Short mmCIF file of C-alpha atoms and ligand atoms in Angstrom, two decimals:
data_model
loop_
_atom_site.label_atom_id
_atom_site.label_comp_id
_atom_site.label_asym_id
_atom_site.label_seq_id
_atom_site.Cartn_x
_atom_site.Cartn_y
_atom_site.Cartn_z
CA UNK L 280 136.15 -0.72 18.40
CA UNK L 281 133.46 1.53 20.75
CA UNK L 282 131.29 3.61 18.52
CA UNK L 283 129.14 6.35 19.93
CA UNK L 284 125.98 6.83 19.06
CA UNK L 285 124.97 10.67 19.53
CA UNK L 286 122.49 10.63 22.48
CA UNK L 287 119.53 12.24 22.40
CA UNK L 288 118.86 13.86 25.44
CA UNK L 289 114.76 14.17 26.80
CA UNK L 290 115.30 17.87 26.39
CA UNK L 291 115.69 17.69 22.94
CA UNK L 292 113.25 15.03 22.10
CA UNK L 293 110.76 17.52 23.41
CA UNK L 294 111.96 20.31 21.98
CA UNK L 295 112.01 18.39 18.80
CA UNK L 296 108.70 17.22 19.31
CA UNK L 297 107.25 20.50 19.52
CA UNK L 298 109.07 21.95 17.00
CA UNK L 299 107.49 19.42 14.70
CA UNK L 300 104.32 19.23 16.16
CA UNK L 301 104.55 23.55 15.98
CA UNK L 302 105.52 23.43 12.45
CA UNK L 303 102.94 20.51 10.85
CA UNK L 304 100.50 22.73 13.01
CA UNK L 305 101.84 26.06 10.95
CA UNK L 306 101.74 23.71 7.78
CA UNK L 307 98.24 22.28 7.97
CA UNK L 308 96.38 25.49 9.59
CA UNK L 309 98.41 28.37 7.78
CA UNK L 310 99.79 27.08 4.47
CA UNK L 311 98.16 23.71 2.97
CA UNK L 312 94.53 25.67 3.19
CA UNK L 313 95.25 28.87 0.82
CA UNK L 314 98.15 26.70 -1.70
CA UNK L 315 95.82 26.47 -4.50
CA UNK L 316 96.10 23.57 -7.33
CA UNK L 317 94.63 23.35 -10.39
CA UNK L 318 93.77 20.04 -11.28
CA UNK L 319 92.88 19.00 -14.97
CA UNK L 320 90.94 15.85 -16.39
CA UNK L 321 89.63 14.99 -19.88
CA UNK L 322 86.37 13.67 -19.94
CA UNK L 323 84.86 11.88 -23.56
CA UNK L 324 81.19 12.68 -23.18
CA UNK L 325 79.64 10.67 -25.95
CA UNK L 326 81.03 7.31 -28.04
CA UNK L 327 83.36 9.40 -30.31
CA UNK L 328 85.42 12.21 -29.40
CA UNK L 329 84.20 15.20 -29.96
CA UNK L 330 86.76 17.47 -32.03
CA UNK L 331 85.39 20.77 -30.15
CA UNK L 332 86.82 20.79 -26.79
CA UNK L 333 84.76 22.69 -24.01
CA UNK L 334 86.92 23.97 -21.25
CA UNK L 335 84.25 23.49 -17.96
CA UNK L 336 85.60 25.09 -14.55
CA UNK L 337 84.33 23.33 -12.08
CA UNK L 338 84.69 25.08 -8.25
CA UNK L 339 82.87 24.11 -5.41
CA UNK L 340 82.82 24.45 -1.34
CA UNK L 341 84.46 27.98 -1.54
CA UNK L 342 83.27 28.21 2.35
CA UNK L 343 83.69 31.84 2.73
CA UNK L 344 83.61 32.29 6.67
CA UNK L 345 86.84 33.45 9.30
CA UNK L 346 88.71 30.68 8.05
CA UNK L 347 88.18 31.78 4.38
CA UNK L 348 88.64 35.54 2.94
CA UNK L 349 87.42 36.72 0.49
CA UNK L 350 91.25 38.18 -0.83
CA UNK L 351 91.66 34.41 -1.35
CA UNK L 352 88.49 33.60 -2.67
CA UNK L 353 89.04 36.84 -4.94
CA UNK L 354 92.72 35.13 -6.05
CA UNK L 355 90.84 31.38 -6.61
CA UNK L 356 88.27 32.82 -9.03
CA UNK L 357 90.67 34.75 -10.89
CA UNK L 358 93.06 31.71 -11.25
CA UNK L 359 89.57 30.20 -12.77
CA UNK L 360 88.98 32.88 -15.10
CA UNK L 361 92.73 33.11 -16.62
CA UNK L 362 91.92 29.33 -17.70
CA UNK L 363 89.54 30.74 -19.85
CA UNK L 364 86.23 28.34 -19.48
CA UNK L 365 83.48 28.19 -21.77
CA UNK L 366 81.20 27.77 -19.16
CA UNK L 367 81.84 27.65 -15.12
CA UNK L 368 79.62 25.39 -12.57
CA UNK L 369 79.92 25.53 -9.27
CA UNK L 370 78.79 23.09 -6.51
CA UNK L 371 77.24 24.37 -3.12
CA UNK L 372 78.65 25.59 0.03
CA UNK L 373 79.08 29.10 -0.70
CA UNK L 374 79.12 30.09 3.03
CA UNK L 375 80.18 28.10 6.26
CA UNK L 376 77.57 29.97 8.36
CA UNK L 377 76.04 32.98 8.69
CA UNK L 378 78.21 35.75 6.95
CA UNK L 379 78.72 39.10 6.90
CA UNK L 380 80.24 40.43 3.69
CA UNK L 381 77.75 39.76 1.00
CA UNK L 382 78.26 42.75 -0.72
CA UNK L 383 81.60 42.43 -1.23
CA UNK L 384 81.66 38.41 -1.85
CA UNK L 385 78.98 38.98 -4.80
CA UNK L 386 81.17 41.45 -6.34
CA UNK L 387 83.84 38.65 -6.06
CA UNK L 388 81.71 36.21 -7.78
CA UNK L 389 80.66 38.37 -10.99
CA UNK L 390 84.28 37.96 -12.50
CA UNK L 391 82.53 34.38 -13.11
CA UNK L 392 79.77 35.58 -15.59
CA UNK L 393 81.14 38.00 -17.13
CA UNK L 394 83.75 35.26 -18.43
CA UNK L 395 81.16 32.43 -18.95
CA UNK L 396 77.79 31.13 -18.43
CA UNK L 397 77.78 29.94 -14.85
CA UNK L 398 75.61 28.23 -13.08
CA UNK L 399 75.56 26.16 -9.53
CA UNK L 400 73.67 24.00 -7.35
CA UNK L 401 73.60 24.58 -3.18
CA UNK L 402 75.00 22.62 -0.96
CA UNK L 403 74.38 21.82 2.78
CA UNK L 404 75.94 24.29 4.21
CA UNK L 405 73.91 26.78 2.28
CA UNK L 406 70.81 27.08 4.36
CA UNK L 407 67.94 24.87 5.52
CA UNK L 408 67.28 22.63 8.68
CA UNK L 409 71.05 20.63 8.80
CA UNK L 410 72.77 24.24 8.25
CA UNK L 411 70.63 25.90 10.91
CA UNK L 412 71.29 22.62 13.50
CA UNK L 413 74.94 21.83 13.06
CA UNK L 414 76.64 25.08 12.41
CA UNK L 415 74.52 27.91 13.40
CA UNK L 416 73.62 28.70 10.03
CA UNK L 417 70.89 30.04 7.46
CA UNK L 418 67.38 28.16 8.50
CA UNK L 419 66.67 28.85 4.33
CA UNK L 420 68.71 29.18 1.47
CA UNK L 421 67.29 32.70 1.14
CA UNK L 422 70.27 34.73 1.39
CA UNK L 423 72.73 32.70 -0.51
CA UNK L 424 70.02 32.77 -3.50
CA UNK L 425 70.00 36.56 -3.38
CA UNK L 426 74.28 36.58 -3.33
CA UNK L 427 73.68 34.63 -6.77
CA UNK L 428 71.36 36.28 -8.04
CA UNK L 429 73.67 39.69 -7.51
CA UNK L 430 76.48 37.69 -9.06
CA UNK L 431 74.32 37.20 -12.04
CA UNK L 432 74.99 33.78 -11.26
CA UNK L 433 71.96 31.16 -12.24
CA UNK L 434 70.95 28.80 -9.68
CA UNK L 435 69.67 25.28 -10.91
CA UNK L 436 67.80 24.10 -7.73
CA UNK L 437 66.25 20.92 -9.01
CA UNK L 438 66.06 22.36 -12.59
CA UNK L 439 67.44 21.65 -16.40
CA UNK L 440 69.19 23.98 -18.62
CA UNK L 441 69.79 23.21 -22.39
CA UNK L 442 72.95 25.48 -23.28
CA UNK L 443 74.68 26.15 -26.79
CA UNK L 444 78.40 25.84 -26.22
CA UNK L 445 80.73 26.05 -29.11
CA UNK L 446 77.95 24.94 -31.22
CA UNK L 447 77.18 21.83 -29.46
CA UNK L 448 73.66 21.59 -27.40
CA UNK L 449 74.89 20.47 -23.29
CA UNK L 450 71.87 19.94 -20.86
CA UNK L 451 73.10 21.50 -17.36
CA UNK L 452 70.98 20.53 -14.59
CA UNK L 453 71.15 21.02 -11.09
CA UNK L 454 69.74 18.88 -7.87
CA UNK L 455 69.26 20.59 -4.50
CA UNK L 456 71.26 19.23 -1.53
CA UNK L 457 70.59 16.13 0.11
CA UNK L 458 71.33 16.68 4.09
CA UNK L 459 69.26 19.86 3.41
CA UNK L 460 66.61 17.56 2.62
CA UNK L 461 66.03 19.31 -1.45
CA UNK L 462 67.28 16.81 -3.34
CA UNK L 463 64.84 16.18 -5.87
CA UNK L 464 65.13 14.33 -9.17
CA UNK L 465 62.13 13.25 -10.55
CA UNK L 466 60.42 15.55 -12.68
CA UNK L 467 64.23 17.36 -13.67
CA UNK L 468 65.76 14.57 -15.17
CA UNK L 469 65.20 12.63 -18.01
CA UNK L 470 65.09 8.50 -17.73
CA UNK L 471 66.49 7.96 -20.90
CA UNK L 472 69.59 9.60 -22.96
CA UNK L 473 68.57 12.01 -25.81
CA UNK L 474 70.64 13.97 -28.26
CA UNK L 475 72.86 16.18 -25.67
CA UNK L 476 74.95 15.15 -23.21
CA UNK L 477 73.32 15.97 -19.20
CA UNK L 478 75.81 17.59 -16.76
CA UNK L 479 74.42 16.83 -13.58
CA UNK L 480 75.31 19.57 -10.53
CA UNK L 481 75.00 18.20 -6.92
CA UNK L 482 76.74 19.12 -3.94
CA UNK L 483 76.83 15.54 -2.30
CA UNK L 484 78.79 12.60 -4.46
CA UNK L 485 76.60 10.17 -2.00
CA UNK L 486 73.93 11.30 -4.33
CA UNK L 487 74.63 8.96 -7.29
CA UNK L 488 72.91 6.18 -6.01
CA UNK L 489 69.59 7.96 -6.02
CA UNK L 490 70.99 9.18 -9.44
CA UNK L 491 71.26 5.77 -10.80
CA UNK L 492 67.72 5.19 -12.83
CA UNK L 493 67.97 8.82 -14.31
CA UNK L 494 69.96 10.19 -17.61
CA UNK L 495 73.22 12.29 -17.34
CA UNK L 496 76.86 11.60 -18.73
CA UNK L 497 78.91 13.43 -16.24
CA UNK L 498 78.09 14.55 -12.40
CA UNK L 499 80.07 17.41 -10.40
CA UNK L 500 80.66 17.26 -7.42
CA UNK L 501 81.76 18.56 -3.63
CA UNK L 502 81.06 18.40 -0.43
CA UNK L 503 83.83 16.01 0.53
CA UNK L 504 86.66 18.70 0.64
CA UNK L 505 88.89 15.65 -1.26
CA UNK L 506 88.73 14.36 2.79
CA UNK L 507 90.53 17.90 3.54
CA UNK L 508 92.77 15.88 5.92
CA UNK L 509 94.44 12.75 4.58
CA UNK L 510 96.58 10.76 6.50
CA UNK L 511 98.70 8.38 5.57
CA UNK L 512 98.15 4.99 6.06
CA UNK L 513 94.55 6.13 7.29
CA UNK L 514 93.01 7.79 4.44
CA UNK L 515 90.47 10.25 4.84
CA UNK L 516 88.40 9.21 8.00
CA UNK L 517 86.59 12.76 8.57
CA UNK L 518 85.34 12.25 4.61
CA UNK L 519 81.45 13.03 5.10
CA UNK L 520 80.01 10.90 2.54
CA UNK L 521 78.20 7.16 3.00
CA UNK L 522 81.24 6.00 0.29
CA UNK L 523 84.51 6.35 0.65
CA UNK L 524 85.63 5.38 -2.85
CA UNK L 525 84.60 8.52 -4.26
CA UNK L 526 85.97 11.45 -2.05
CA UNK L 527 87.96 13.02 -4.65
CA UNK L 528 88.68 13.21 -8.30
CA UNK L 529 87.56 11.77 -11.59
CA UNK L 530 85.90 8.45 -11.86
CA UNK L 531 83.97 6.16 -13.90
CA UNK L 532 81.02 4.82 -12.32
CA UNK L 533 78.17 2.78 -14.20
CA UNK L 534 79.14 3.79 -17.43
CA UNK L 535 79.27 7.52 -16.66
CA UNK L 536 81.68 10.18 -15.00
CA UNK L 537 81.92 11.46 -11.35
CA UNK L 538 83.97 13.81 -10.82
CA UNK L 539 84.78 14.92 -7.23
CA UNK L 540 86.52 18.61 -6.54
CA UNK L 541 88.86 19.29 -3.26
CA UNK L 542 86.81 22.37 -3.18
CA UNK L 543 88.34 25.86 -2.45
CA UNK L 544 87.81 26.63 0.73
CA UNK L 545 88.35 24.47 4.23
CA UNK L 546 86.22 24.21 7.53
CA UNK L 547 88.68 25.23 10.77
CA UNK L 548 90.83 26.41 8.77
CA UNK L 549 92.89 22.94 8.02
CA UNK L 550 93.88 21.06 5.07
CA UNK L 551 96.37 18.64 5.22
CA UNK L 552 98.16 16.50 2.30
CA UNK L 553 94.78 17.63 0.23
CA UNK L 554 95.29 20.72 -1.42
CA UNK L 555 92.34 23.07 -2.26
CA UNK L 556 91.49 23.21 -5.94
CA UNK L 557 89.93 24.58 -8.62
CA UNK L 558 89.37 22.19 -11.45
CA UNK L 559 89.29 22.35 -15.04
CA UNK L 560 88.00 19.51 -17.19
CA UNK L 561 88.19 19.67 -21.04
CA UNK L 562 85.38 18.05 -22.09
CA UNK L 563 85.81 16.08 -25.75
FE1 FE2 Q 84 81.77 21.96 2.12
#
C-alpha cells in the first residue's frame, strides 16, 4: 500500500522558518529579559547550623540603560522587598553606560534601605578605564557613588563592615572591580577566620582565585549574567569570566560558598534559556 507523506513545500519551509526564527527573536529580545525568577539557596555558614535564619537578598547587574527601565527595575526591587530580607547586598553594574535618569533610579533604589541594611560593591560597568573604553561609559565611578549615596545605600569599595543581624555579629566586606582595575584585598580582609562569619561582595566570580589566601565563608557574586544566553548543547560561550564552571548559582569551592546571581538586568536587551533573577539565600 502507497502512503503519502504530506510534502512540505519551499514556501512553507520559509515561512516556517521565519516564523520561528520571528518568534525565538520575540522570545529572547521581548520576553525571557523582563520574566523575573526568584531563586532560593540555603547556605550553613559555620560547622553547626545556626537556629536563627538570616534571609540575605542578593541582586546584582540591574544594568539600567534602553534595554532596562526603570518600571522593571522598580517591579524587581519590590519583588526583593516582599521577601522580606534582613539585610540586602548588591553586586555592581548599576548602569550599562552613561545614563540619564538618576533622579528617578535613586528613588527606585531607597525601597532597599528602608527595608534592610544594604550595602554593594561596583562592578565594571560602573565607571573607570574598561567602562570608559568598551562601552562609552563613566571614566570614574563618580556618579554611580553619588546614586548610592542618594539611595542611602552604603558602598563597600575595598572595605569591611561588622553588622548585628538577628543578634549574630556578620562581617560584610566589599572588593572593588577587577577589569576596572580596583580590586584590592590586602589590607580589607583578614588571613585567618575569627568569630563572625565574612560575606565577601565582588562583582567578578573570576575573583576567587586572588581571594584564595584571605578569610570569608561566603562570596556574592555577578557579572556573568548566569551566561544570559545559554544554548543547548553549547553552554554559555559569551560567559565573560576566565572559568566557566562558575557562571551561575551556588557552589562550594575550597571549603567555602560562591554564589553566582543571573543578575536583573541584560545587555542588548537578550536573555535566552537564563532567566533574570533576584536571589534570596537563607543563611543558617
Ligand atoms: Fe553586568
Amino acid at each position: 500500500m502507497k502512503t503519502f507523506a504530506p510534502k512540505l513545500s519551499r514556501r512553507k519551509f520559509v515561512l516556517g522558518s521565519g516564523a520561528l526564527c520571528g518568534g525565538g527573536a520575540l522570545y529572547t529580545f521581548g520576553l525571557e529579559s523582563s520574566w523575573l525568577d526568584v531563586g532560593r539557596h540555603e547556605v550553613q555558614l559555620g560547622p553547626e547550623r545556626s537556629a536563627v535564619p538570616i534571609k540575605l537578598l542578593h541582586l546584582s547587574d540591574l544594568h539600567a540603560s534602553e534595554v532596562v527601565g526603570l518600571d522593571y527595575l522598580r517591579r524587581a526591587i519590590e519583588t526583593g522587598v516582599s521577601l522580606k530580607p534582613d539585610v540586602i547586598c548588591l553586586t555592581g553594574d548599576f548602569v550599562t553606560s552613561h545614563y540619564g535618569q538618576f533622579d528617578r533610579y535613586a528613588e527606585i533604589l531607597s525601597a532597599l534601605p528602608k527595608c534592610a541594611p544594604t550595602v554593594a560593591s561596583l562592578g565594571n560597568h560602573d565607571g573607570g578605564a574598561w567602562a570608559a573604553w568598551r562601552h562609552r561609559g563613566y571614566a570614574d565611578t563618580t556618579e554611580v557613588r553619588a546614586l548610592l549615596q542618594h539611595s542611602g545605600i552604603e558602598l563597600l569599595h575595598n572595605a569591611l563592615h561588622p553588622i548585628t543581624l538577628k543578634n549574630r555579629t556578620v562581617n560584610l566586606a566589599g572588593v572593588g572591580d577587577l577589569w576596572a582595575g580596583e580590586f584590592r584585598a590586602a589590607g580589607v580582609l583578614p588571613a585567618t577566620a575569627g568569630a563572625s562569619p565574612t560575606i565577601l561582595l565582588s562583582h567578578n566570580p573570576d575573583t576567587k582565585d586572588a581571594l584564595r589566601n584571605f578569610s570569608w565563608d561566603l562570596l556574592l557574586c555577578g557579572h556573568t549574567h548566569g551566561g544570559q544566553l545559554r544554548i543547548p548543547l553549547v553552554g554559555t560561550p559569551f560567559a565573560p569570566v576566565r572559568d566557566k564552571r562558575f557562571v551561575r548559582g551556588l557552589h562550594r569551592w575550597e571549603d567555602r560558598w560562591l554564589h553566582i546571581t543571573n543578575g536583573v538586568g541584560n545587555l542588548f536587551g537578550a536573555r535566552f534559556n537564563c532567566r533574570p533573577e533576584i536571589s534570596l539565600l537563607t543563611l543558617v
